[in-house]
Every structure is written in C-alpha cells, then in structure tokens.
CSV table of N, CA and C in Angstrom, one decimal:
chain,number,residue,atom,x,y,z
A,1407,MET,N,-39.8,20.0,4.2
A,1407,MET,CA,-38.9,20.0,3.0
A,1407,MET,C,-37.9,18.8,3.1
A,1408,LYS,N,-37.4,18.5,4.3
A,1408,LYS,CA,-36.5,17.4,4.4
A,1408,LYS,C,-37.2,16.1,4.0
A,1409,ARG,N,-38.4,15.9,4.4
A,1409,ARG,CA,-39.2,14.7,4.1
A,1409,ARG,C,-39.4,14.6,2.6
A,1410,PHE,N,-39.7,15.7,2.0
A,1410,PHE,CA,-39.9,15.7,0.5
A,1410,PHE,C,-38.6,15.3,-0.2
A,1411,LEU,N,-37.5,15.9,0.2
A,1411,LEU,CA,-36.2,15.6,-0.4
A,1411,LEU,C,-35.9,14.1,-0.2
A,1412,PHE,N,-36.1,13.6,1.0
A,1412,PHE,CA,-35.8,12.2,1.3
A,1412,PHE,C,-36.7,11.3,0.4
A,1413,ALA,N,-38.0,11.6,0.3
A,1413,ALA,CA,-38.9,10.8,-0.5
A,1413,ALA,C,-38.5,10.8,-2.0
A,1414,PHE,N,-38.1,12.0,-2.4
A,1414,PHE,CA,-37.6,12.1,-3.8
A,1414,PHE,C,-36.4,11.3,-4.1
A,1415,ILE,N,-35.4,11.3,-3.2
A,1415,ILE,CA,-34.2,10.5,-3.3
A,1415,ILE,C,-34.5,9.0,-3.3
A,1416,ILE,N,-35.4,8.5,-2.4
A,1416,ILE,CA,-35.8,7.1,-2.4
A,1416,ILE,C,-36.5,6.7,-3.7
A,1417,ILE,N,-37.4,7.5,-4.2
A,1417,ILE,CA,-38.1,7.2,-5.5
A,1417,ILE,C,-37.1,7.2,-6.6
A,1418,LEU,N,-36.2,8.1,-6.7
A,1418,LEU,CA,-35.2,8.2,-7.7
A,1418,LEU,C,-34.3,6.9,-7.6
A,1419,ALA,N,-33.8,6.6,-6.4
A,1419,ALA,CA,-33.0,5.4,-6.3
A,1419,ALA,C,-33.7,4.1,-6.7
A,1420,ALA,N,-35.0,4.0,-6.3
A,1420,ALA,CA,-35.8,2.8,-6.7
A,1420,ALA,C,-36.0,2.7,-8.2
A,1421,SER,N,-36.2,3.9,-8.9
A,1421,SER,CA,-36.4,3.8,-10.4
A,1421,SER,C,-35.1,3.5,-11.0
A,1422,LEU,N,-33.9,4.0,-10.5
A,1422,LEU,CA,-32.6,3.7,-11.1
A,1422,LEU,C,-32.3,2.2,-10.9
A,1423,SER,N,-32.7,1.7,-9.7
A,1423,SER,CA,-32.3,0.2,-9.5
A,1423,SER,C,-33.2,-0.7,-10.4
A,1424,VAL,N,-34.4,-0.3,-10.7
A,1424,VAL,CA,-35.2,-1.1,-11.7
A,1424,VAL,C,-34.6,-1.0,-13.1
A,1425,LYS,N,-34.2,0.2,-13.5
A,1425,LYS,CA,-33.5,0.3,-14.8
A,1425,LYS,C,-32.2,-0.5,-14.8
A,1426,ALA,N,-31.5,-0.4,-13.7
A,1426,ALA,CA,-30.2,-1.1,-13.6
A,1426,ALA,C,-30.3,-2.6,-13.7
A,1427,GLN,N,-31.4,-3.1,-13.3
A,1427,GLN,CA,-31.6,-4.6,-13.4
A,1427,GLN,C,-31.6,-5.0,-14.9
A,1428,ASN,N,-32.0,-4.2,-15.8
A,1428,ASN,CA,-31.9,-4.5,-17.2
A,1428,ASN,C,-30.6,-4.3,-17.8
A,1429,LYS,N,-29.8,-3.3,-17.3
A,1429,LYS,CA,-28.5,-3.0,-17.8
A,1429,LYS,C,-27.4,-3.4,-16.8
A,1430,LYS,N,-26.4,-4.0,-17.3
A,1430,LYS,CA,-25.3,-4.4,-16.4
A,1430,LYS,C,-24.2,-3.3,-16.5
A,1431,PHE,N,-23.9,-2.7,-15.4
A,1431,PHE,CA,-22.9,-1.6,-15.4
A,1431,PHE,C,-21.8,-1.8,-14.3
A,1432,THR,N,-21.7,-3.0,-13.8
A,1432,THR,CA,-20.6,-3.2,-12.8
A,1432,THR,C,-19.6,-4.1,-13.4
A,1433,TYR,N,-18.4,-4.1,-12.8
A,1433,TYR,CA,-17.4,-5.0,-13.3
A,1433,TYR,C,-16.6,-5.6,-12.1
A,1434,LEU,N,-15.9,-6.7,-12.3
A,1434,LEU,CA,-15.0,-7.3,-11.3
A,1434,LEU,C,-13.7,-7.5,-12.0
A,1435,GLN,N,-12.6,-7.1,-11.4
A,1435,GLN,CA,-11.2,-7.1,-12.0
A,1435,GLN,C,-10.3,-7.9,-11.1
A,1436,PHE,N,-9.5,-8.8,-11.6
A,1436,PHE,CA,-8.5,-9.5,-10.9
A,1436,PHE,C,-7.2,-9.4,-11.6
A,1437,ASP,N,-6.1,-9.0,-10.8
A,1437,ASP,CA,-4.8,-8.8,-11.4
A,1437,ASP,C,-3.8,-9.7,-10.6
A,1438,ILE,N,-2.8,-10.2,-11.4
A,1438,ILE,CA,-1.7,-10.8,-10.8
A,1438,ILE,C,-0.4,-10.3,-11.5
A,1439,SER,N,0.6,-9.9,-10.7
A,1439,SER,CA,1.8,-9.3,-11.3
A,1439,SER,C,3.1,-9.7,-10.6
A,1440,ALA,N,4.2,-9.5,-11.3
A,1440,ALA,CA,5.5,-9.7,-10.7
A,1440,ALA,C,6.3,-8.4,-10.8
A,1441,SER,N,6.9,-8.1,-9.7
A,1441,SER,CA,7.7,-6.8,-9.6
A,1441,SER,C,9.1,-7.1,-10.2
A,1442,LEU,N,9.7,-6.1,-10.8
A,1442,LEU,CA,11.0,-6.1,-11.4
A,1442,LEU,C,11.8,-5.0,-10.7
A,1443,ALA,N,13.1,-5.3,-10.6
A,1443,ALA,CA,14.0,-4.3,-10.0
A,1443,ALA,C,15.3,-4.3,-10.9
A,1444,GLY,N,16.0,-3.2,-10.9
A,1444,GLY,CA,17.3,-3.1,-11.6
A,1444,GLY,C,18.3,-4.0,-10.9
A,1445,ASN,N,19.1,-4.6,-11.7
A,1445,ASN,CA,20.1,-5.6,-11.2
A,1445,ASN,C,21.4,-4.9,-10.8
A,1446,ASN,N,21.6,-4.8,-9.5
A,1446,ASN,CA,22.8,-4.1,-8.9
A,1446,ASN,C,24.0,-4.9,-9.1
A,1447,GLU,N,23.9,-6.2,-9.4
A,1447,GLU,CA,25.1,-7.1,-9.5
A,1447,GLU,C,25.3,-7.4,-10.9
A,1448,ARG,N,24.9,-6.6,-11.9
A,1448,ARG,CA,25.1,-6.9,-13.3
A,1448,ARG,C,26.6,-6.9,-13.6
A,1449,TYR,N,27.1,-7.9,-14.3
A,1449,TYR,CA,28.5,-8.1,-14.6
A,1449,TYR,C,29.4,-8.4,-13.4
A,1450,GLU,N,28.8,-8.7,-12.3
A,1450,GLU,CA,29.5,-9.1,-11.1
A,1450,GLU,C,29.1,-10.5,-10.7
A,1451,SER,N,30.0,-11.3,-10.4
A,1451,SER,CA,29.7,-12.7,-9.9
A,1451,SER,C,30.8,-13.2,-9.0
A,1452,GLU,N,30.6,-13.1,-7.7
A,1452,GLU,CA,31.7,-13.6,-6.8
A,1452,GLU,C,31.6,-15.1,-6.6
A,1453,ASP,N,30.4,-15.7,-6.7
A,1453,ASP,CA,30.2,-17.1,-6.5
A,1453,ASP,C,30.7,-17.9,-7.7
A,1454,TYR,N,30.5,-17.4,-8.9
A,1454,TYR,CA,31.0,-18.1,-10.1
A,1454,TYR,C,31.8,-17.2,-11.0
A,1455,PRO,N,33.1,-17.2,-10.8
A,1455,PRO,CA,34.0,-16.3,-11.5
A,1455,PRO,C,34.0,-16.3,-13.0
A,1456,ASP,N,33.6,-17.5,-13.6
A,1456,ASP,CA,33.6,-17.6,-15.0
A,1456,ASP,C,32.3,-17.2,-15.6
A,1457,GLN,N,31.3,-17.0,-14.8
A,1457,GLN,CA,30.0,-16.6,-15.3
A,1457,GLN,C,29.6,-15.2,-14.9
A,1458,LYS,N,29.2,-14.4,-15.8
A,1458,LYS,CA,28.8,-13.0,-15.5
A,1458,LYS,C,27.3,-12.9,-15.6
A,1459,ASN,N,26.7,-12.2,-14.7
A,1459,ASN,CA,25.3,-11.9,-14.6
A,1459,ASN,C,25.0,-10.7,-15.6
A,1460,LYS,N,24.3,-11.0,-16.7
A,1460,LYS,CA,24.1,-9.9,-17.7
A,1460,LYS,C,22.6,-9.4,-17.7
A,1461,ASP,N,21.8,-9.8,-16.7
A,1461,ASP,CA,20.4,-9.4,-16.7
A,1461,ASP,C,20.3,-7.9,-16.3
A,1462,TRP,N,19.5,-7.2,-17.0
A,1462,TRP,CA,19.2,-5.8,-16.6
A,1462,TRP,C,18.3,-5.7,-15.4
A,1463,PHE,N,17.3,-6.6,-15.4
A,1463,PHE,CA,16.2,-6.6,-14.4
A,1463,PHE,C,16.2,-8.0,-13.7
A,1464,VAL,N,15.8,-8.0,-12.5
A,1464,VAL,CA,15.6,-9.3,-11.7
A,1464,VAL,C,14.3,-9.2,-11.0
A,1465,PRO,N,13.6,-10.4,-10.8
A,1465,PRO,CA,12.4,-10.4,-10.1
A,1465,PRO,C,12.5,-9.9,-8.6
A,1466,ASP,N,11.5,-9.1,-8.2
A,1466,ASP,CA,11.6,-8.5,-6.9
A,1466,ASP,C,10.3,-8.6,-6.1
A,1467,GLY,N,9.4,-9.4,-6.5
A,1467,GLY,CA,8.2,-9.6,-5.7
A,1467,GLY,C,7.0,-10.1,-6.5
A,1468,LEU,N,5.9,-10.3,-5.8
A,1468,LEU,CA,4.7,-10.7,-6.4
A,1468,LEU,C,3.5,-9.9,-5.9
A,1469,GLY,N,2.5,-9.8,-6.6
A,1469,GLY,CA,1.3,-9.0,-6.2
A,1469,GLY,C,0.0,-9.6,-6.8
A,1470,SER,N,-1.1,-9.3,-6.1
A,1470,SER,CA,-2.4,-9.7,-6.6
A,1470,SER,C,-3.4,-8.7,-6.0
A,1471,LYS,N,-4.3,-8.3,-6.9
A,1471,LYS,CA,-5.3,-7.3,-6.5
A,1471,LYS,C,-6.6,-7.7,-7.1
A,1472,ILE,N,-7.7,-7.3,-6.4
A,1472,ILE,CA,-9.1,-7.5,-6.9
A,1472,ILE,C,-9.8,-6.2,-6.7
A,1473,GLY,N,-10.7,-5.9,-7.7
A,1473,GLY,CA,-11.5,-4.7,-7.6
A,1473,GLY,C,-12.9,-4.8,-8.1
A,1474,TYR,N,-13.8,-4.0,-7.6
A,1474,TYR,CA,-15.2,-4.0,-8.0
A,1474,TYR,C,-15.6,-2.6,-8.2
A,1475,GLY,N,-16.4,-2.3,-9.3
A,1475,GLY,CA,-16.8,-1.0,-9.6
A,1475,GLY,C,-17.8,-0.9,-10.6
A,1476,ILE,N,-18.0,0.3,-11.2
A,1476,ILE,CA,-18.9,0.6,-12.2
A,1476,ILE,C,-18.2,1.0,-13.5
A,1477,HIS,N,-18.9,0.8,-14.6
A,1477,HIS,CA,-18.3,1.1,-15.9
A,1477,HIS,C,-19.3,1.7,-16.8
A,1478,TYR,N,-18.8,2.4,-17.8
A,1478,TYR,CA,-19.7,3.0,-18.9
A,1478,TYR,C,-19.2,2.4,-20.2
A,1479,LYS,N,-20.0,1.5,-20.7
A,1479,LYS,CA,-19.8,0.8,-22.0
A,1479,LYS,C,-18.4,0.2,-22.1
A,1480,LYS,N,-18.0,-0.4,-21.0
A,1480,LYS,CA,-16.7,-1.0,-20.9
A,1480,LYS,C,-15.5,-0.1,-21.3
A,1481,TRP,N,-15.8,1.2,-21.4
A,1481,TRP,CA,-14.8,2.1,-21.9
A,1481,TRP,C,-14.2,2.9,-20.7
A,1482,ILE,N,-15.0,3.3,-19.8
A,1482,ILE,CA,-14.6,4.1,-18.6
A,1482,ILE,C,-14.9,3.3,-17.4
A,1483,THR,N,-14.0,3.1,-16.5
A,1483,THR,CA,-14.2,2.3,-15.2
A,1483,THR,C,-13.8,3.2,-14.0
A,1484,LEU,N,-14.6,2.9,-12.9
A,1484,LEU,CA,-14.3,3.5,-11.6
A,1484,LEU,C,-14.6,2.5,-10.6
A,1485,GLY,N,-13.6,2.2,-9.8
A,1485,GLY,CA,-13.9,1.1,-8.8
A,1485,GLY,C,-13.0,1.2,-7.6
A,1486,ILE,N,-13.3,0.4,-6.6
A,1486,ILE,CA,-12.5,0.3,-5.4
A,1486,ILE,C,-11.7,-1.0,-5.4
A,1487,HIS,N,-10.4,-0.9,-5.2
A,1487,HIS,CA,-9.6,-2.1,-5.4
A,1487,HIS,C,-8.7,-2.3,-4.1
A,1488,SER,N,-8.3,-3.5,-3.9
A,1488,SER,CA,-7.4,-3.9,-2.8
A,1488,SER,C,-6.7,-5.2,-3.2
A,1489,GLY,N,-5.7,-5.5,-2.4
A,1489,GLY,CA,-4.9,-6.7,-2.7
A,1489,GLY,C,-3.8,-6.8,-1.7
A,1490,ILE,N,-2.7,-7.5,-2.3
A,1490,ILE,CA,-1.5,-7.7,-1.4
A,1490,ILE,C,-0.3,-7.6,-2.4
A,1491,ASP,N,0.8,-6.9,-1.9
A,1491,ASP,CA,2.0,-6.8,-2.6
A,1491,ASP,C,3.1,-7.3,-1.7
A,1492,TRP,N,4.0,-8.1,-2.3
A,1492,TRP,CA,5.2,-8.7,-1.5
A,1492,TRP,C,6.4,-8.2,-2.2
A,1493,LYS,N,7.2,-7.4,-1.6
A,1493,LYS,CA,8.5,-6.9,-2.1
A,1493,LYS,C,9.7,-7.6,-1.5
A,1494,TRP,N,10.4,-8.4,-2.2
A,1494,TRP,CA,11.5,-9.2,-1.6
A,1494,TRP,C,12.6,-8.4,-1.1
A,1495,GLU,N,13.2,-7.5,-1.9
A,1495,GLU,CA,14.4,-6.8,-1.6
A,1495,GLU,C,14.1,-5.9,-0.3
A,1496,ASP,N,12.9,-5.3,-0.2
A,1496,ASP,CA,12.6,-4.4,0.9
A,1496,ASP,C,12.0,-5.2,2.1
A,1497,LYS,N,11.8,-6.5,1.9
A,1497,LYS,CA,11.2,-7.3,2.9
A,1497,LYS,C,9.9,-6.6,3.4
A,1498,LEU,N,9.0,-6.4,2.5
A,1498,LEU,CA,7.7,-5.7,2.8
A,1498,LEU,C,6.6,-6.4,2.2
A,1499,VAL,N,5.5,-6.6,3.0
A,1499,VAL,CA,4.3,-7.1,2.6
A,1499,VAL,C,3.3,-6.0,2.9
A,1500,ALA,N,2.6,-5.5,1.8
A,1500,ALA,CA,1.7,-4.4,2.0
A,1500,ALA,C,0.4,-4.6,1.4
A,1501,VAL,N,-0.6,-4.0,1.9
A,1501,VAL,CA,-2.0,-4.1,1.4
A,1501,VAL,C,-2.5,-2.7,1.0
A,1502,PRO,N,-2.6,-2.5,-0.3
A,1502,PRO,CA,-3.2,-1.2,-0.8
A,1502,PRO,C,-4.7,-1.2,-0.9
A,1503,VAL,N,-5.3,-0.1,-0.5
A,1503,VAL,CA,-6.8,0.1,-0.7
A,1503,VAL,C,-6.9,1.4,-1.4
A,1504,TYR,N,-7.4,1.3,-2.7
A,1504,TYR,CA,-7.4,2.5,-3.5
A,1504,TYR,C,-8.5,2.6,-4.5
A,1505,LEU,N,-8.8,3.8,-4.9
A,1505,LEU,CA,-9.8,4.1,-5.9
A,1505,LEU,C,-9.1,4.0,-7.3
A,1506,ASN,N,-9.7,3.3,-8.2
A,1506,ASN,CA,-9.0,3.1,-9.5
A,1506,ASN,C,-9.9,3.6,-10.6
A,1507,PHE,N,-9.3,4.5,-11.5
A,1507,PHE,CA,-10.0,5.1,-12.6
A,1507,PHE,C,-9.3,4.5,-13.9
A,1508,GLY,N,-10.1,4.1,-14.8
A,1508,GLY,CA,-9.5,3.5,-16.1
A,1508,GLY,C,-10.2,4.0,-17.3
A,1509,LEU,N,-9.4,4.1,-18.4
A,1509,LEU,CA,-9.9,4.3,-19.7
A,1509,LEU,C,-9.5,3.2,-20.6
A,1510,SER,N,-10.4,2.7,-21.4
A,1510,SER,CA,-10.0,1.5,-22.3
A,1510,SER,C,-10.6,1.7,-23.7
A,1511,PRO,N,-10.1,2.6,-24.5
A,1511,PRO,CA,-10.6,2.7,-25.9
A,1511,PRO,C,-10.2,1.5,-26.8
A,1512,LYS,N,-11.1,1.2,-27.7
A,1512,LYS,CA,-10.8,0.2,-28.7
A,1512,LYS,C,-9.9,0.8,-29.8
A,1513,VAL,N,-8.9,0.0,-30.2
A,1513,VAL,CA,-8.0,0.3,-31.3
A,1513,VAL,C,-8.1,-0.6,-32.4
A,1514,GLY,N,-8.9,-1.7,-32.3
A,1514,GLY,CA,-9.2,-2.6,-33.3
A,1514,GLY,C,-10.5,-3.3,-33.0
A,1515,GLU,N,-10.9,-4.3,-33.8
A,1515,GLU,CA,-12.2,-4.9,-33.6
A,1515,GLU,C,-12.3,-5.6,-32.2
A,1516,ASN,N,-11.2,-6.3,-31.8
A,1516,ASN,CA,-11.2,-6.9,-30.5
A,1516,ASN,C,-10.1,-6.5,-29.6
A,1517,THR,N,-9.4,-5.4,-29.9
A,1517,THR,CA,-8.3,-5.0,-29.2
A,1517,THR,C,-8.5,-3.6,-28.5
A,1518,ILE,N,-8.1,-3.5,-27.2
A,1518,ILE,CA,-8.2,-2.3,-26.5
A,1518,ILE,C,-6.8,-1.9,-25.9
A,1519,ILE,N,-6.6,-0.6,-25.7
A,1519,ILE,CA,-5.5,-0.1,-25.0
A,1519,ILE,C,-6.1,0.4,-23.7
A,1520,THR,N,-5.5,0.1,-22.6
A,1520,THR,CA,-6.0,0.5,-21.3
A,1520,THR,C,-5.0,1.4,-20.6
A,1521,ALA,N,-5.5,2.4,-19.9
A,1521,ALA,CA,-4.7,3.2,-19.0
A,1521,ALA,C,-5.5,3.4,-17.7
A,1522,GLN,N,-4.8,3.1,-16.6
A,1522,GLN,CA,-5.5,3.2,-15.3
A,1522,GLN,C,-4.6,4.0,-14.3
A,1523,ALA,N,-5.3,4.7,-13.4
A,1523,ALA,CA,-4.6,5.4,-12.4
A,1523,ALA,C,-5.3,5.1,-11.1
A,1524,GLY,N,-4.5,4.8,-10.0
A,1524,GLY,CA,-5.0,4.5,-8.7
A,1524,GLY,C,-4.4,5.4,-7.7
A,1525,TYR,N,-5.2,5.7,-6.7
A,1525,TYR,CA,-4.8,6.5,-5.6
A,1525,TYR,C,-5.5,6.1,-4.3
A,1526,GLY,N,-4.7,5.9,-3.2
A,1526,GLY,CA,-5.4,5.4,-2.0
A,1526,GLY,C,-4.4,5.4,-0.8
A,1527,LYS,N,-4.5,4.4,0.0
A,1527,LYS,CA,-3.7,4.2,1.2
A,1527,LYS,C,-3.1,2.8,1.2
A,1528,GLY,N,-1.9,2.7,1.6
A,1528,GLY,CA,-1.2,1.4,1.7
A,1528,GLY,C,-0.8,1.1,3.2
A,1529,PHE,N,-1.0,-0.1,3.5
A,1529,PHE,CA,-0.7,-0.5,4.9
A,1529,PHE,C,0.3,-1.7,4.9
A,1530,ALA,N,1.4,-1.5,5.7
A,1530,ALA,CA,2.4,-2.5,5.8
A,1530,ALA,C,1.9,-3.6,6.8
A,1531,LEU,N,2.0,-4.8,6.5
A,1531,LEU,CA,1.7,-5.9,7.4
A,1531,LEU,C,2.8,-6.3,8.3
A,1532,GLY,N,2.6,-6.5,9.6
A,1532,GLY,CA,3.6,-6.9,10.5
A,1532,GLY,C,4.6,-5.9,10.9
A,1533,ARG,N,4.3,-4.6,10.6
A,1533,ARG,CA,5.3,-3.6,11.0
A,1533,ARG,C,4.6,-2.5,11.8
A,1534,GLY,N,3.7,-2.9,12.7
A,1534,GLY,CA,3.1,-1.9,13.6
A,1534,GLY,C,2.1,-1.0,12.8
A,1535,ASN,N,2.2,0.3,13.1
A,1535,ASN,CA,1.2,1.2,12.5
A,1535,ASN,C,1.9,1.9,11.3
A,1536,LEU,N,2.5,1.2,10.4
A,1536,LEU,CA,3.2,1.7,9.3
A,1536,LEU,C,2.3,1.8,8.1
A,1537,ASN,N,2.0,3.0,7.6
A,1537,ASN,CA,1.1,3.2,6.5
A,1537,ASN,C,1.4,4.5,5.8
A,1538,GLY,N,0.9,4.7,4.6
A,1538,GLY,CA,1.1,5.9,3.8
A,1538,GLY,C,0.3,5.8,2.5
A,1539,GLU,N,0.5,6.9,1.7
A,1539,GLU,CA,-0.2,7.0,0.5
A,1539,GLU,C,0.2,5.9,-0.5
A,1540,TYR,N,-0.7,5.5,-1.4
A,1540,TYR,CA,-0.4,4.5,-2.5
A,1540,TYR,C,-0.8,5.1,-3.8
A,1541,ARG,N,0.0,5.0,-4.8
A,1541,ARG,CA,-0.3,5.5,-6.1
A,1541,ARG,C,0.2,4.5,-7.2
A,1542,LYS,N,-0.6,4.4,-8.3
A,1542,LYS,CA,-0.2,3.5,-9.3
A,1542,LYS,C,-0.6,4.1,-10.7
A,1543,LEU,N,0.2,3.8,-11.7
A,1543,LEU,CA,-0.2,4.1,-13.1
A,1543,LEU,C,0.0,2.9,-13.9
A,1544,ARG,N,-0.9,2.6,-14.8
A,1544,ARG,CA,-0.8,1.3,-15.6
A,1544,ARG,C,-1.2,1.6,-17.0
A,1545,ILE,N,-0.5,0.9,-17.9
A,1545,ILE,CA,-0.9,0.9,-19.3
A,1545,ILE,C,-0.9,-0.6,-19.7
A,1546,GLY,N,-1.8,-0.9,-20.6
A,1546,GLY,CA,-1.9,-2.3,-21.1
A,1546,GLY,C,-2.5,-2.5,-22.4
A,1547,ILE,N,-2.5,-3.7,-22.9
A,1547,ILE,CA,-3.2,-4.0,-24.2
A,1547,ILE,C,-3.8,-5.4,-24.0
A,1548,GLY,N,-4.9,-5.5,-24.7
A,1548,GLY,CA,-5.6,-6.8,-24.6
A,1548,GLY,C,-7.0,-6.7,-25.2
A,1549,SER,N,-7.9,-7.5,-24.7
A,1549,SER,CA,-9.3,-7.5,-25.1
A,1549,SER,C,-10.2,-7.0,-24.0
A,1550,ASP,N,-11.5,-7.1,-24.1
A,1550,ASP,CA,-12.4,-6.6,-23.1
A,1550,ASP,C,-12.2,-7.3,-21.8
A,1551,ASP,N,-11.8,-8.6,-21.8
A,1551,ASP,CA,-11.8,-9.4,-20.6
A,1551,ASP,C,-10.4,-9.9,-20.2
A,1552,PHE,N,-9.3,-9.6,-21.0
A,1552,PHE,CA,-8.0,-10.1,-20.6
A,1552,PHE,C,-7.0,-9.0,-21.1
A,1553,ILE,N,-6.1,-8.6,-20.2
A,1553,ILE,CA,-5.2,-7.5,-20.4
A,1553,ILE,C,-3.8,-7.9,-19.9
A,1554,ILE,N,-2.8,-7.6,-20.7
A,1554,ILE,CA,-1.4,-7.7,-20.3
A,1554,ILE,C,-0.9,-6.3,-20.0
A,1555,PHE,N,-0.3,-6.0,-18.9
A,1555,PHE,CA,0.0,-4.6,-18.5
A,1555,PHE,C,1.4,-4.5,-17.9
A,1556,ILE,N,1.8,-3.2,-17.9
A,1556,ILE,CA,3.0,-2.8,-17.1
A,1556,ILE,C,2.6,-1.6,-16.3
A,1557,GLU,N,3.0,-1.6,-15.0
A,1557,GLU,CA,2.6,-0.5,-14.1
A,1557,GLU,C,3.7,-0.1,-13.2
A,1558,THR,N,3.6,1.1,-12.7
A,1558,THR,CA,4.5,1.6,-11.7
A,1558,THR,C,3.6,1.9,-10.5
A,1559,ALA,N,4.2,1.4,-9.3
A,1559,ALA,CA,3.4,1.6,-8.1
A,1559,ALA,C,4.3,2.3,-7.0
A,1560,GLN,N,3.8,3.1,-6.2
A,1560,GLN,CA,4.6,3.7,-5.1
A,1560,GLN,C,3.8,3.7,-3.8
A,1561,TYR,N,4.5,3.2,-2.8
A,1561,TYR,CA,4.0,3.3,-1.4
A,1561,TYR,C,4.8,4.4,-0.7
A,1562,ASP,N,4.2,5.4,-0.2
A,1562,ASP,CA,4.8,6.4,0.6
A,1562,ASP,C,5.0,6.0,2.1
A,1563,ILE,N,5.7,4.9,2.2
A,1563,ILE,CA,6.0,4.3,3.5
A,1563,ILE,C,7.5,4.4,3.8
A,1564,ILE,N,7.8,5.0,4.9
A,1564,ILE,CA,9.2,5.2,5.3
A,1564,ILE,C,9.7,3.9,5.9
A,1565,LEU,N,10.7,3.2,5.1
A,1565,LEU,CA,11.2,1.9,5.5
A,1565,LEU,C,12.6,1.9,5.1
A,1566,HIS,N,13.5,1.4,6.0
A,1566,HIS,CA,15.0,1.3,5.7
A,1566,HIS,C,15.6,2.6,5.2
A,1567,ASN,N,15.2,3.7,5.8
A,1567,ASN,CA,15.7,5.0,5.4
A,1567,ASN,C,15.4,5.4,4.0
A,1568,GLN,N,14.3,4.9,3.5
A,1568,GLN,CA,13.8,5.3,2.2
A,1568,GLN,C,12.5,6.1,2.4
A,1569,LYS,N,12.2,7.1,1.6
A,1569,LYS,CA,11.0,7.9,1.8
A,1569,LYS,C,9.8,7.2,1.1
A,1570,SER,N,10.1,6.3,0.2
A,1570,SER,CA,9.0,5.6,-0.5
A,1570,SER,C,9.5,4.3,-1.1
A,1571,ILE,N,8.6,3.4,-1.3
A,1571,ILE,CA,8.9,2.1,-1.9
A,1571,ILE,C,8.3,2.1,-3.3
A,1572,ASN,N,9.1,2.0,-4.3
A,1572,ASN,CA,8.6,2.0,-5.7
A,1572,ASN,C,8.8,0.7,-6.4
A,1573,SER,N,8.0,0.4,-7.3
A,1573,SER,CA,8.2,-0.8,-8.1
A,1573,SER,C,7.6,-0.7,-9.5
A,1574,ILE,N,8.2,-1.5,-10.4
A,1574,ILE,CA,7.7,-1.7,-11.7
A,1574,ILE,C,7.2,-3.1,-11.8
A,1575,ASN,N,5.9,-3.2,-12.3
A,1575,ASN,CA,5.3,-4.5,-12.3
A,1575,ASN,C,4.8,-4.9,-13.7
A,1576,LEU,N,5.0,-6.2,-14.0
A,1576,LEU,CA,4.4,-6.8,-15.2
A,1576,LEU,C,3.3,-7.8,-14.8
A,1577,GLY,N,2.2,-7.8,-15.5
A,1577,GLY,CA,1.2,-8.7,-15.1
A,1577,GLY,C,0.1,-8.9,-16.1
A,1578,ILE,N,-0.9,-9.7,-15.6
A,1578,ILE,CA,-2.1,-9.9,-16.4
A,1578,ILE,C,-3.3,-9.5,-15.6
A,1579,SER,N,-4.4,-9.1,-16.3
A,1579,SER,CA,-5.6,-8.7,-15.6
A,1579,SER,C,-6.8,-9.4,-16.3
A,1580,VAL,N,-7.7,-9.9,-15.5
A,1580,VAL,CA,-8.9,-10.5,-16.0
A,1580,VAL,C,-10.1,-9.7,-15.5
A,1581,VAL,N,-10.9,-9.2,-16.5
A,1581,VAL,CA,-12.0,-8.3,-16.1
A,1581,VAL,C,-13.3,-9.0,-16.5
A,1582,ASN,N,-14.3,-9.0,-15.6
A,1582,ASN,CA,-15.6,-9.6,-15.9
A,1582,ASN,C,-16.7,-8.5,-15.9
A,1583,PHE,N,-17.3,-8.2,-17.0
A,1583,PHE,CA,-18.3,-7.2,-17.1
A,1583,PHE,C,-19.7,-7.7,-17.0
A,1584,ASP,N,-19.8,-9.1,-16.9
A,1584,ASP,CA,-21.1,-9.7,-16.9
A,1584,ASP,C,-21.7,-10.0,-15.5
A,1585,LEU,N,-21.6,-9.0,-14.6
A,1585,LEU,CA,-22.1,-9.2,-13.3
A,1585,LEU,C,-23.6,-8.7,-13.2
C-alpha cells in the first residue's frame, strides 16, 4: 500500500510539473522601505532657539526584503520572504523570515489595491540569541509589477525594556510574475 501511494504521488507530481511548465505560477517580490517614527521633539529646539521643529514624523530606519512564492492569476499570492530591517532609534538590525499572504484585486484597468499579511520569526543581528515573532500588515496601490505601500511591522523582541519593536514603513515593491 505504501509503494502504491508513493508511486501515485510521484506520477501526480510529474504530471503537475509538466503542466506547470506551460503555465507560470511563481513570483518574485522585492521591497525597499523607510521607517517613520513620531517626533518626540516637535516644537522643541535647544540647538536653534529661533527655529522650531514642526515635523510630525521623522525617519527611523531602512529595510529591504525579497520573497519568492506562488500566485493564482496575480490575484492571490503565498510566499516565503526574508530581508533586513535597520531601526535607528532602537539601534536594532533584524532579519525577518516569514510567510506572506497577499490579495491584489484590480480596481481599474491597470490599477490594483493590495493587502498583505506576514507572520514568522525575527532575528536580531549582533545581539546573541535574541529573537521573537514577526508580524506585518501592508496595504498598497499600484500596477501588477510596481506597488507603493504603507505597512506596520512588529518584532516581539525584548530590547531596552520594551516588549516589542514596532514600526510604520513607507516603501515601494517590485513584483515579477514572469518566472
């Protein structure tokens, strides 16, 4: 019975791979983003008394991620992603490895709205065995291959008496469905 089941799985996998050669169902995604943080020194300026800092948000880091996965008609995606995040205020460089699920319905002839959710593990670099859960939520707008997005990300890493490291990121994403 085990041999029959094994042979059936091999034949099924071979037939699916032959069909898959005619249809492209994988994608590659590359993201680059900048983190923003609330400005704690708004309206305060000790260095320049005549100038007041009026910015609500200030830059707080950079990040880049890459992912590979499968898609259904460029509308539903599921992939494994990883990258690197650098948070300036928290002095943290972290590597997330996560499963990413996305929905990208068309709202116009060449326009899509995308929503993605990611869940996995985050590892802090240069901090020993410091790791924890990683979560992200993203919304964006663009075309099939170029998206402008805003996302929120959370590392459940205990650092500087904080239970988690949170960020709001703005960025761009380039997706290639022609693999």
